[in-house]
Tab-separated table of C-alpha atoms in Angstrom:
chain	number	residue	atom	x	y	z
J	175	UNK	CA	79.230	97.246	74.705
J	176	UNK	CA	82.544	98.174	76.768
J	177	UNK	CA	84.215	100.848	73.812
J	178	UNK	CA	81.256	103.361	75.075
J	179	UNK	CA	83.709	104.176	78.451
J	180	UNK	CA	85.605	106.011	76.232
J	181	UNK	CA	83.499	107.124	74.299
J	182	UNK	CA	81.128	108.900	76.874
J	183	UNK	CA	83.601	110.939	78.105
J	184	UNK	CA	85.748	112.143	75.248
J	185	UNK	CA	81.757	113.181	73.935
J	186	UNK	CA	80.615	114.914	76.385
J	187	UNK	CA	84.494	116.702	76.889
J	188	UNK	CA	83.685	118.198	73.279
J	189	UNK	CA	80.525	118.874	73.793
J	190	UNK	CA	82.190	120.809	77.252
J	191	UNK	CA	84.145	123.083	75.023
J	192	UNK	CA	81.310	124.898	74.135
J	193	UNK	CA	79.756	125.131	77.214
J	194	UNK	CA	79.256	127.453	79.550
J	195	UNK	CA	80.418	128.079	82.673
J	196	UNK	CA	77.791	126.417	85.394
J	197	UNK	CA	76.100	124.018	82.864
J	198	UNK	CA	80.629	122.564	82.143
J	199	UNK	CA	80.974	122.283	85.771
J	200	UNK	CA	78.239	119.679	85.954
J	201	UNK	CA	78.735	118.163	83.324
J	202	UNK	CA	81.908	117.734	84.328
J	203	UNK	CA	81.397	116.134	87.650
J	204	UNK	CA	77.601	113.784	85.586
J	205	UNK	CA	80.647	112.581	83.179
J	206	UNK	CA	82.725	111.434	86.446
J	207	UNK	CA	78.941	109.259	87.676
J	208	UNK	CA	78.710	107.638	84.736
J	209	UNK	CA	81.941	107.596	83.789
J	210	UNK	CA	82.666	105.084	87.457
J	211	UNK	CA	78.853	103.617	86.910
J	212	UNK	CA	79.750	102.185	83.705
J	213	UNK	CA	83.068	101.360	84.734
J	214	UNK	CA	82.016	98.839	87.696
J	215	UNK	CA	79.561	97.680	84.983
J	216	UNK	CA	82.121	96.749	82.994
J	217	UNK	CA	83.826	94.429	85.940
J	218	UNK	CA	81.144	93.201	87.323
J	219	UNK	CA	79.420	91.560	83.664
J	220	UNK	CA	83.169	91.594	81.290
J	221	UNK	CA	80.778	92.141	78.088
J	222	UNK	CA	83.300	91.135	75.159
J	223	UNK	CA	83.525	94.247	73.000
J	224	UNK	CA	82.054	95.340	69.718
J	225	UNK	CA	86.317	95.850	68.360
J	226	UNK	CA	87.903	93.123	69.711
J	227	UNK	CA	90.865	92.739	68.088
J	228	UNK	CA	91.623	96.056	69.746
J	229	UNK	CA	89.712	96.231	73.122
J	230	UNK	CA	89.448	93.961	75.667
J	231	UNK	CA	89.062	94.044	79.446
J	232	UNK	CA	91.354	92.470	81.335
J	233	UNK	CA	92.652	92.567	84.939
J	234	UNK	CA	95.474	94.886	84.793
J	235	UNK	CA	93.575	97.114	82.830
J	236	UNK	CA	89.975	96.939	84.899
J	237	UNK	CA	91.640	97.197	87.284
J	238	UNK	CA	93.318	100.389	86.298
J	239	UNK	CA	90.173	101.792	85.099
J	240	UNK	CA	88.566	101.340	88.794
J	241	UNK	CA	91.304	103.452	89.951
J	242	UNK	CA	90.986	106.449	86.808
J	243	UNK	CA	87.412	106.167	87.474
J	244	UNK	CA	87.154	106.703	91.532
J	245	UNK	CA	89.621	109.197	91.054
J	246	UNK	CA	88.139	111.526	88.353
J	247	UNK	CA	84.775	111.186	89.838
J	248	UNK	CA	86.059	112.756	93.482
J	249	UNK	CA	88.290	115.653	91.558
J	250	UNK	CA	85.152	116.635	89.361
J	251	UNK	CA	84.490	117.190	92.892
J	252	UNK	CA	86.961	118.813	93.876
J	253	UNK	CA	87.380	120.610	90.780
J	254	UNK	CA	83.725	122.323	91.022
J	255	UNK	CA	85.129	124.149	94.520
J	256	UNK	CA	88.131	124.336	92.910
J	257	UNK	CA	86.911	126.821	89.465
J	258	UNK	CA	85.427	129.135	91.730
J	259	UNK	CA	88.106	130.108	93.867
J	260	UNK	CA	90.437	129.645	91.545
J	261	UNK	CA	90.402	132.334	88.915
J	262	UNK	CA	91.646	130.159	85.362
J	263	UNK	CA	91.009	131.438	81.676
J	264	UNK	CA	88.921	129.636	79.254
J	265	UNK	CA	87.240	127.719	81.751
J	266	UNK	CA	84.974	125.763	78.654
J	267	UNK	CA	89.437	124.018	77.933
J	268	UNK	CA	89.987	122.426	81.050
J	269	UNK	CA	86.991	120.772	81.667
J	270	UNK	CA	87.285	119.841	77.749
J	271	UNK	CA	90.213	118.951	78.217
J	272	UNK	CA	90.077	117.290	81.472
J	273	UNK	CA	86.481	115.254	80.060
J	274	UNK	CA	88.873	114.289	77.191
J	275	UNK	CA	91.879	112.670	78.916
J	276	UNK	CA	89.265	111.501	80.960
J	277	UNK	CA	88.722	109.190	77.761
J	278	UNK	CA	91.464	109.120	75.930
J	279	UNK	CA	93.064	107.487	79.612
J	280	UNK	CA	90.375	105.313	79.216
J	281	UNK	CA	91.010	103.419	76.188
J	282	UNK	CA	95.150	103.186	77.293
J	283	UNK	CA	93.307	100.356	79.739
J	284	UNK	CA	90.735	99.066	77.657
J	285	UNK	CA	93.484	98.502	74.353
J	286	UNK	CA	94.870	95.227	74.054
J	287	UNK	CA	96.199	95.976	70.007
J	288	UNK	CA	100.018	96.931	71.329
J	289	UNK	CA	99.482	99.600	68.086
J	290	UNK	CA	95.690	100.423	69.949
J	291	UNK	CA	97.662	101.352	72.845
J	292	UNK	CA	100.731	103.396	71.509
J	293	UNK	CA	98.030	105.715	69.714
J	294	UNK	CA	96.066	105.544	72.977
J	295	UNK	CA	99.027	107.270	74.871
J	296	UNK	CA	100.124	109.185	72.369
J	297	UNK	CA	96.587	109.878	72.736
J	298	UNK	CA	96.690	111.261	76.785
J	299	UNK	CA	99.902	113.807	76.534
J	300	UNK	CA	97.426	115.329	73.369
J	301	UNK	CA	95.244	115.562	75.515
J	302	UNK	CA	96.226	116.589	79.100
J	303	UNK	CA	99.201	119.612	77.336
J	304	UNK	CA	96.725	122.033	76.959
J	305	UNK	CA	96.167	121.173	80.873
J	306	UNK	CA	99.601	122.119	81.387
J	307	UNK	CA	99.425	125.721	80.222
J	308	UNK	CA	95.918	126.680	82.578
J	309	UNK	CA	97.321	129.945	83.584
J	310	UNK	CA	98.562	131.078	80.160
J	311	UNK	CA	102.103	131.828	82.168
J	312	UNK	CA	105.757	131.521	80.823
J	313	UNK	CA	106.640	129.619	83.575
J	314	UNK	CA	103.801	127.032	82.409
J	315	UNK	CA	104.271	127.279	78.276
J	316	UNK	CA	107.261	126.272	79.239
J	317	UNK	CA	105.932	123.431	81.385
J	318	UNK	CA	104.036	122.348	79.382
J	319	UNK	CA	106.501	122.483	75.656
J	320	UNK	CA	109.202	120.026	77.762
J	321	UNK	CA	105.838	117.370	78.797
J	322	UNK	CA	105.273	117.265	74.895
J	323	UNK	CA	108.771	117.696	73.437
J	324	UNK	CA	110.322	114.369	75.754
J	325	UNK	CA	107.421	112.374	76.012
J	326	UNK	CA	106.826	112.453	72.459
J	327	UNK	CA	110.431	111.847	71.878
J	328	UNK	CA	110.110	108.325	73.999
J	329	UNK	CA	106.742	107.974	72.890
J	330	UNK	CA	108.504	107.143	69.380
J	331	UNK	CA	110.628	104.765	70.584
J	332	UNK	CA	108.260	103.139	72.206
J	333	UNK	CA	106.622	102.889	68.493
J	334	UNK	CA	109.485	101.784	67.502
J	335	UNK	CA	109.917	98.976	70.299
J	336	UNK	CA	105.851	98.143	69.097
J	337	UNK	CA	107.696	98.005	65.624
J	338	UNK	CA	110.533	95.693	66.437
J	339	UNK	CA	108.217	93.179	69.102
J	340	UNK	CA	105.783	92.692	66.312
J	341	UNK	CA	108.678	91.925	63.743
J	342	UNK	CA	109.697	89.081	66.227
J	343	UNK	CA	106.441	86.672	65.514
J	344	UNK	CA	108.077	86.066	62.097
J	345	UNK	CA	106.355	83.780	59.240
J	346	UNK	CA	104.792	80.799	61.195
J	347	UNK	CA	102.259	83.962	63.008
J	348	UNK	CA	102.079	85.099	60.263
J	349	UNK	CA	97.334	85.460	60.771
J	350	UNK	CA	98.745	85.960	64.975
J	351	UNK	CA	97.121	89.615	65.946
J	352	UNK	CA	99.351	91.331	67.012
J	353	UNK	CA	97.350	92.171	70.520
J	354	UNK	CA	98.986	91.820	73.905
J	355	UNK	CA	97.151	88.347	74.546
J	356	UNK	CA	97.988	87.135	71.400
J	357	UNK	CA	101.549	87.205	71.797
J	358	UNK	CA	101.492	86.757	75.066
J	359	UNK	CA	99.941	82.973	74.118
J	360	UNK	CA	103.044	82.828	71.888
J	361	UNK	CA	106.089	83.453	73.076
J	362	UNK	CA	107.174	79.883	72.451
J	363	UNK	CA	107.747	80.503	69.191
J	364	UNK	CA	108.912	84.702	68.663
J	365	UNK	CA	112.476	85.660	68.178
J	366	UNK	CA	113.815	86.447	71.930
J	367	UNK	CA	116.802	88.813	69.642
J	368	UNK	CA	113.601	91.270	68.493
J	369	UNK	CA	111.808	90.787	71.713
J	370	UNK	CA	114.702	92.196	74.311
J	371	UNK	CA	115.694	94.174	71.596
J	372	UNK	CA	111.558	96.338	70.939
J	373	UNK	CA	110.558	95.004	75.482
J	374	UNK	CA	114.021	97.544	75.730
J	375	UNK	CA	112.486	100.788	72.844
J	376	UNK	CA	108.930	100.265	75.134
J	377	UNK	CA	110.851	100.385	78.417
J	378	UNK	CA	112.482	103.572	77.730
J	379	UNK	CA	109.315	104.920	75.774
J	380	UNK	CA	106.519	104.486	77.758
J	381	UNK	CA	109.547	104.755	81.390
J	382	UNK	CA	109.209	108.363	79.795
J	383	UNK	CA	105.482	108.921	79.977
J	384	UNK	CA	105.927	107.182	83.393
J	385	UNK	CA	108.040	109.266	85.069
J	386	UNK	CA	111.502	106.597	85.128
J	387	UNK	CA	115.029	108.194	85.787
J	388	UNK	CA	116.352	109.526	83.798
J	389	UNK	CA	113.873	110.629	81.807
J	390	UNK	CA	112.208	112.091	84.196
J	391	UNK	CA	112.869	115.731	83.952
J	392	UNK	CA	109.587	117.140	82.546
J	393	UNK	CA	107.669	115.668	85.285
J	394	UNK	CA	108.014	118.186	88.026
J	395	UNK	CA	107.929	121.504	85.738
J	396	UNK	CA	104.405	119.357	84.682
J	397	UNK	CA	102.591	118.909	87.887
J	398	UNK	CA	103.974	121.928	90.240
J	399	UNK	CA	102.703	123.836	86.760
J	400	UNK	CA	98.944	122.493	86.309
J	401	UNK	CA	96.438	123.677	88.277
J	402	UNK	CA	95.826	121.079	91.117
J	403	UNK	CA	92.674	118.897	89.906
J	404	UNK	CA	94.841	118.463	87.027
J	405	UNK	CA	98.022	117.379	88.715
J	406	UNK	CA	96.046	114.454	90.702
J	407	UNK	CA	95.154	112.797	87.120
J	408	UNK	CA	99.250	112.628	85.395
J	409	UNK	CA	100.039	111.740	89.070
J	410	UNK	CA	97.360	109.485	90.711
J	411	UNK	CA	96.138	108.225	86.781
J	412	UNK	CA	98.138	109.029	84.388
J	413	UNK	CA	101.207	108.167	84.936
J	414	UNK	CA	99.288	104.395	85.826
J	415	UNK	CA	98.846	104.519	81.562
J	416	UNK	CA	101.996	105.185	81.316
J	417	UNK	CA	103.036	101.418	82.955
J	418	UNK	CA	100.092	99.312	82.301
J	419	UNK	CA	101.749	99.771	78.354
J	420	UNK	CA	105.191	98.037	80.360
J	421	UNK	CA	103.855	95.996	82.126
J	422	UNK	CA	101.851	94.257	79.668
J	423	UNK	CA	105.351	93.601	77.530
J	424	UNK	CA	106.995	92.625	81.149
J	425	UNK	CA	104.556	89.236	81.032
J	426	UNK	CA	105.131	88.176	76.676
J	427	UNK	CA	108.681	89.125	78.094
J	428	UNK	CA	108.088	86.585	81.069
J	429	UNK	CA	106.211	84.256	78.810
J	430	UNK	CA	108.847	84.171	76.136
J	431	UNK	CA	111.126	82.888	79.493
J	432	UNK	CA	113.053	86.266	79.466
J	433	UNK	CA	111.570	87.732	82.930
J	434	UNK	CA	115.796	87.546	84.371
J	435	UNK	CA	116.661	90.216	81.309
J	436	UNK	CA	113.338	91.859	81.363
J	437	UNK	CA	113.099	91.579	85.257
J	438	UNK	CA	116.890	93.606	84.902
J	439	UNK	CA	116.239	96.359	83.430
J	440	UNK	CA	113.017	97.347	85.571
J	441	UNK	CA	115.257	96.567	88.935
J	442	UNK	CA	117.868	99.564	87.991
J	443	UNK	CA	115.359	101.737	86.682
J	444	UNK	CA	114.084	101.592	89.612
J	445	UNK	CA	116.543	102.565	91.641
J	446	UNK	CA	117.752	105.515	89.374
J	447	UNK	CA	114.026	106.915	89.828
J	448	UNK	CA	114.877	106.203	94.199
J	449	UNK	CA	117.595	107.297	94.235
J	450	UNK	CA	116.863	110.664	92.313
J	451	UNK	CA	113.896	111.180	94.005
J	452	UNK	CA	115.678	111.044	96.853
J	453	UNK	CA	119.056	113.323	95.309
J	454	UNK	CA	116.795	116.856	94.180
J	455	UNK	CA	113.676	116.074	97.743
J	456	UNK	CA	115.797	117.431	99.794
J	457	UNK	CA	115.773	121.031	97.837
J	458	UNK	CA	113.374	121.368	97.755
J	459	UNK	CA	111.714	124.917	97.920
J	460	UNK	CA	108.238	124.194	96.252
J	461	UNK	CA	105.489	121.313	98.074
J	462	UNK	CA	103.866	120.554	94.489
J	463	UNK	CA	107.286	119.661	92.434
J	464	UNK	CA	108.460	117.962	96.207
J	465	UNK	CA	105.313	116.301	95.654
J	466	UNK	CA	106.433	115.425	91.551
J	467	UNK	CA	109.047	114.100	93.133
J	468	UNK	CA	107.895	111.889	95.637
J	469	UNK	CA	105.502	110.618	92.498
J	470	UNK	CA	109.393	109.326	90.999
J	471	UNK	CA	110.187	107.831	93.409
J	472	UNK	CA	106.714	105.188	93.793
J	473	UNK	CA	107.165	105.060	90.052
J	474	UNK	CA	110.742	104.039	90.897
J	475	UNK	CA	109.049	101.002	93.467
J	476	UNK	CA	106.380	100.318	90.974
J	477	UNK	CA	108.788	99.432	88.675
J	478	UNK	CA	111.957	97.733	91.752
J	479	UNK	CA	109.061	95.866	91.862
J	480	UNK	CA	107.933	93.995	88.656
J	481	UNK	CA	111.278	93.351	87.903
J	482	UNK	CA	112.078	92.027	91.237
J	483	UNK	CA	108.660	89.212	90.297
J	484	UNK	CA	107.351	86.069	92.532
J	485	UNK	CA	105.673	88.259	95.369
J	486	UNK	CA	107.442	91.379	94.839
J	487	UNK	CA	105.151	92.291	92.025
J	488	UNK	CA	102.342	91.937	94.397
J	489	UNK	CA	103.656	94.213	96.111
J	490	UNK	CA	104.556	96.765	93.337
J	491	UNK	CA	100.250	96.660	92.101
J	492	UNK	CA	99.817	97.226	95.648
J	493	UNK	CA	100.933	99.853	95.626
J	494	UNK	CA	100.669	101.401	92.060
J	495	UNK	CA	97.710	101.293	93.760
J	496	UNK	CA	97.790	103.654	96.606
J	497	UNK	CA	100.025	105.991	95.286
J	498	UNK	CA	97.103	106.860	93.041
J	499	UNK	CA	94.025	107.092	95.932
J	500	UNK	CA	96.921	108.687	98.289
J	501	UNK	CA	98.957	111.010	95.702
J	502	UNK	CA	95.923	112.711	94.690
J	503	UNK	CA	94.726	112.927	97.693
J	504	UNK	CA	98.076	115.144	98.377
J	505	UNK	CA	97.770	117.520	94.830
J	506	UNK	CA	94.029	118.305	95.374
J	507	UNK	CA	95.062	119.521	99.640
J	508	UNK	CA	97.807	121.012	98.387
J	509	UNK	CA	95.837	123.102	95.768
J	510	UNK	CA	93.718	125.120	98.349
J	511	UNK	CA	97.778	125.463	100.086
J	512	UNK	CA	97.457	127.336	97.157
J	513	UNK	CA	94.543	129.113	97.133
J	514	UNK	CA	94.689	129.702	101.067
J	515	UNK	CA	98.929	131.453	100.906
J	516	UNK	CA	98.860	132.430	97.374
J	517	UNK	CA	102.481	130.715	96.919
J	518	UNK	CA	103.210	126.389	96.449
J	519	UNK	CA	106.188	128.183	97.999
J	520	UNK	CA	107.724	125.652	101.857
J	521	UNK	CA	109.246	128.721	103.147
J	522	UNK	CA	106.055	131.292	102.806
J	523	UNK	CA	103.463	129.025	104.208
J	524	UNK	CA	103.416	126.998	107.823
J	525	UNK	CA	100.624	126.688	110.695
J	526	UNK	CA	98.748	124.918	108.402
J	527	UNK	CA	97.479	122.934	111.470
J	528	UNK	CA	95.832	126.335	112.489
J	529	UNK	CA	94.690	128.125	108.927
J	530	UNK	CA	93.955	125.426	107.160
J	531	UNK	CA	92.383	122.695	109.988
J	532	UNK	CA	91.032	120.332	107.655
J	533	UNK	CA	93.358	120.290	105.252
J	534	UNK	CA	96.425	119.421	107.472
J	535	UNK	CA	93.998	116.651	108.516
J	536	UNK	CA	94.082	115.825	104.802
J	537	UNK	CA	96.906	117.020	104.273
J	538	UNK	CA	99.009	115.733	106.983
J	539	UNK	CA	97.266	111.794	107.246
J	540	UNK	CA	98.379	112.439	102.493
J	541	UNK	CA	102.497	112.051	103.503
J	542	UNK	CA	102.184	109.333	106.580
J	543	UNK	CA	100.835	107.266	103.721
J	544	UNK	CA	102.820	107.880	100.663
J	545	UNK	CA	106.013	107.554	102.478
J	546	UNK	CA	104.462	103.823	103.531
J	547	UNK	CA	103.849	104.036	107.316
J	548	UNK	CA	100.771	101.534	108.620
J	549	UNK	CA	97.999	101.239	108.311
J	550	UNK	CA	98.494	102.576	104.706
J	551	UNK	CA	98.848	99.712	101.524
J	552	UNK	CA	101.757	101.841	100.689
J	553	UNK	CA	103.704	99.419	103.924
J	554	UNK	CA	102.261	96.173	103.006
J	555	UNK	CA	102.928	96.703	99.412
J	556	UNK	CA	106.883	98.466	100.234
J	557	UNK	CA	106.891	95.244	102.283
J	558	UNK	CA	106.287	92.657	100.008
J	559	UNK	CA	108.158	94.148	97.825
J	560	UNK	CA	111.807	94.601	99.738
J	561	UNK	CA	110.783	90.789	101.079
J	562	UNK	CA	110.703	89.018	97.232
J	563	UNK	CA	113.887	90.908	96.896
J	564	UNK	CA	115.538	89.240	99.853
J	565	UNK	CA	114.446	85.962	98.469
J	566	UNK	CA	115.691	86.296	95.725
J	567	UNK	CA	119.216	87.735	96.492
J	568	UNK	CA	119.294	90.884	95.164
J	569	UNK	CA	121.020	92.168	98.338
J	570	UNK	CA	122.704	95.334	97.212
J	571	UNK	CA	119.879	96.475	95.557
J	572	UNK	CA	117.316	96.272	98.216
J	573	UNK	CA	119.819	97.958	100.512
J	574	UNK	CA	120.151	100.415	98.364
J	575	UNK	CA	115.998	101.125	97.846
J	576	UNK	CA	115.775	101.129	101.629
J	577	UNK	CA	118.874	103.147	102.049
J	578	UNK	CA	116.960	105.616	99.306
J	579	UNK	CA	113.181	105.812	100.539
J	580	UNK	CA	114.727	106.522	104.457
J	581	UNK	CA	117.002	109.220	102.838
J	582	UNK	CA	113.425	110.228	100.895
J	583	UNK	CA	111.583	110.506	104.046
J	584	UNK	CA	113.589	112.399	105.942
J	585	UNK	CA	113.771	115.566	103.465
J	586	UNK	CA	109.991	114.867	102.823
J	587	UNK	CA	108.844	115.202	106.977
J	588	UNK	CA	110.876	118.015	107.168
J	589	UNK	CA	109.583	119.754	104.395
J	590	UNK	CA	105.505	119.249	105.865
J	591	UNK	CA	106.561	119.958	109.427
J	592	UNK	CA	107.528	123.865	108.633
J	593	UNK	CA	103.985	123.810	106.233
J	594	UNK	CA	102.806	122.455	109.190
J	595	UNK	CA	104.108	123.769	112.118
J	596	UNK	CA	106.059	126.464	111.938
J	597	UNK	CA	105.459	130.291	112.537
J	598	UNK	CA	103.460	132.104	109.341
J	599	UNK	CA	102.268	135.139	109.336
J	600	UNK	CA	100.366	134.867	106.002
J	601	UNK	CA	96.088	135.229	106.226
J	602	UNK	CA	94.406	132.631	104.270
J	603	UNK	CA	92.054	133.790	101.275
J	604	UNK	CA	90.027	131.016	101.378
J	605	UNK	CA	87.445	128.732	103.249
J	606	UNK	CA	87.869	124.715	103.335
J	607	UNK	CA	84.438	124.198	102.088
J	608	UNK	CA	83.198	120.156	102.010
J	609	UNK	CA	83.756	120.082	97.675
J	610	UNK	CA	87.346	120.915	98.610
J	611	UNK	CA	88.171	119.184	101.776
J	612	UNK	CA	85.544	115.458	101.647
J	613	UNK	CA	87.690	114.248	97.998
J	614	UNK	CA	90.734	113.862	99.882
J	615	UNK	CA	89.153	112.390	103.365
J	616	UNK	CA	87.619	109.975	100.714
J	617	UNK	CA	90.510	108.969	98.883
J	618	UNK	CA	92.693	108.409	102.140
J	619	UNK	CA	89.945	106.178	103.380
J	620	UNK	CA	89.853	103.982	100.613
J	621	UNK	CA	93.206	103.547	100.677
J	622	UNK	CA	93.172	102.788	104.363
J	623	UNK	CA	89.956	100.494	103.743
J	624	UNK	CA	91.856	98.437	101.382
J	625	UNK	CA	94.392	98.066	103.120
J	626	UNK	CA	92.670	96.239	106.816
J	627	UNK	CA	90.135	94.914	104.401
J	628	UNK	CA	89.993	93.775	100.406
J	629	UNK	CA	86.491	92.715	98.704
J	630	UNK	CA	87.060	89.206	96.740
J	631	UNK	CA	86.616	89.694	93.987
J	632	UNK	CA	89.027	93.544	93.848
J	633	UNK	CA	91.797	90.763	95.197
J	634	UNK	CA	90.974	88.679	92.066
J	635	UNK	CA	91.503	91.177	89.778
J	636	UNK	CA	94.533	91.572	91.512
J	637	UNK	CA	95.414	87.832	91.635
J	638	UNK	CA	94.526	87.358	87.825
J	639	UNK	CA	97.192	90.803	87.493
J	640	UNK	CA	99.884	89.508	89.003
J	641	UNK	CA	99.346	85.831	88.300
J	642	UNK	CA	101.304	86.459	84.760
J	643	UNK	CA	104.348	87.424	86.018
J	644	UNK	CA	104.007	86.341	90.284
J	645	UNK	CA	104.887	83.387	88.211
J	646	UNK	CA	102.691	82.090	92.173
J	647	UNK	CA	103.949	84.734	94.959
J	648	UNK	CA	106.997	83.273	94.961
């Protein structure tokens, strides 16, 4: 049964709220392992949902689910060591919220009904808000309220967009389910005016949750104030869930022959996000906020590639996959740095290569990967997007794209070098435990392996996800 994949972490999450610390930590890892197993079984068997009018196994949803499940399992292992080293009040609330958050994100990937998708994405906001407020500080309270308010406004706009898409069905489609698959199948009969209006509202609404500029203002505060395991989930997984809602809606637009309209808007928001990241990343003095702006950049890259179409969609999906792996690794490594140095300010860190050598390897390798250097997969994704843009004749847009990436790399590299090699007299406060280093290594290794070898079954899933928008990867 498809539904059991998101019901399992929901049930264990509710139980975890009332468990002692040690049992709650064990349940966190156990649920992560069970969820990963169930996800692979779902991928292999492709069963029909019990409530098939609301849920379905789709290629793009399955790809997102596999990423979510693998990341959560490795993050849960890291979290056990992190919780032992950090002073987190109400640990039961933290572990329970992590599991409920996993449940809501899983529900997003399996939702086929347009309104169930909206409910699931709204549920991710409510489930993740307590994670941002974990430290109970004034700054974390402000970040939480900003996150909830801005994302709720975005979700309200997405609701309006979903209603407009439903209106586009008209009288002739009165018996058609309001599901993404059914709407894509009947796209030629939908009213293009209502469909265009609905897409714009959905893009702005879910784009707020995805972190696209200029609706991104919640993201740097939330990512920097949340504990690092939560930051890894927010950046590596939650943003993908919002993108999935946009991706599925764009499939309807392409099926209706409106890909030029949706593509241009996606490109504009994508470029705005990349330029915004390039502007703000140069003056960041906190490494977690710097990583947050890097997430905005990568979401912009993904939106831009999706808008370009063809090979650009394949590049966007590849970037989404590898960004999740690499950025999660970077946020986990930043958690080690925060525990070791006791400060989020870049100027109060340094000499990471000697102070925390195993964390340095993961952190520096993550920087190389997220910057788009080979042999990591983001290089391939960005190359596909650039080639597709040149083929489509978007010369001005791709020039801005490339120049902005160069500026971001320069600003990012400058700060990473300070953290890694600049002299610092701070005494490191923790030891680098295996459970707080190996998850990062495994995430980076997965990215490396997928760059050189993609199993046929996974490659088929990616190809099927891209096919409806990619147009044969022209």
